Amino acid sequence: MIEARNLVKSFEQTRALDGLTLTVPDGAVYGLVGPNGAGKSTLIRHLTGIYRQDEGELLINGEPVYENPAVKKTIAGIPDEIPYWSQATVDDMMRFYASVYPGFDRPYYENLGKALELDGKRMMRKLSKGQQKMAAFRFALAQRPDILVLDEPLDGLDPVNRRTVWGLILGDVAERGTSVLVSSHNLRELEDVCDHVGIMNRGKMLLERSLSELQENMVKIQLVLPDGAELPESLNVLHEGQTGRVRQLILRGRAEELSAEIAACEPLFMDMLPLTLEEIFIYELGGMEHEIKSLVL
Ligand code: ADP
Ligand code: MG
């Protein structure tokens, strides 16, 4: 489990993290979403042990991260800028990671080459941004980490490689129970894969939710009511639309209770649909600054 409590980090004038709170349960695929400058990379650099916070706590399984090699060995990260030496080939970097991480799984690394094909003799600096990311994925996954921390990992990848990479990550989660923290400036990139989402802005967590918790508390209903029938006033309607005679409602509440309540109006037709993560956040963020909504959605 990753826990940040009241994390503060300032750079001269900027408070990059301003009392950030975050909880990533074991085995979660946690999407950290926020506009550029929100503080995502700064948080991730604390998790990978590069920065030490000015205030607050950052714990992994109850242990502080900074200058704690035992904890750092369990984490693999893909930073926003992939590090390498100017003369290094892909194989040189692989040998570096193998020497630093005792658990580095060389056969697995080779095997990952089937999905993420790269000539090991090529210079890192001559690879495209997307190819560098693919190399970084192989380095990170081959460390066999308990926690994977990915800073905007999809940037620069084409749709085919995106799918490949997600397949590998989710396979790792299913097989080994890896926890994943992945950042993005766009919720849409993460909605199909994450089961937890945190939205941050200006160094603070605005909203942190699990998908199951969200889906249990919001439903989309399509219905046709008989002429003259009215919906119960007790319904908490977040959004309403109509196409011909079909009304579409987004309601807060649990599906079974809402369907019983609506059934009392004897609808001619009723269908309940699950909401996508994106739809949920549009309504969850309803009361928030328009600026943030338009930035992350
Ligand atoms: P994100 O990754 O969400 O785009 P960052 O964590 O990179 O955001 O940045 C958060 C804020 O902190 C920004 O205002 C950025 O300019 C500032 N910042 C980040 N790193 C540094 C640094 N090393 N020196 C000065 N300011 C920084
Ligand atoms: Mg960043």
PDB file of C-alpha atoms and ligand atoms in Angstrom, residues 40-41 80 151-152, ligand 2:
ATOM      1  CA  LYS A  40       2.117  14.439 -10.706  1.00  0.00           C
ATOM      2  CA  SER A  41       5.777  14.097 -11.675  1.00  0.00           C
ATOM      3  CA  ASP A  80       8.629  11.200 -17.773  1.00  0.00           C
ATOM      4  CA  ASP A 151       4.709   8.829 -15.329  1.00  0.00           C
ATOM      5  CA  GLU A 152       2.649   9.535 -18.465  1.00  0.00           C
TER       6      GLU A 152
HETATM    7 MG    MG B   2       4.642  15.443 -15.340  1.00  0.00          MG
END
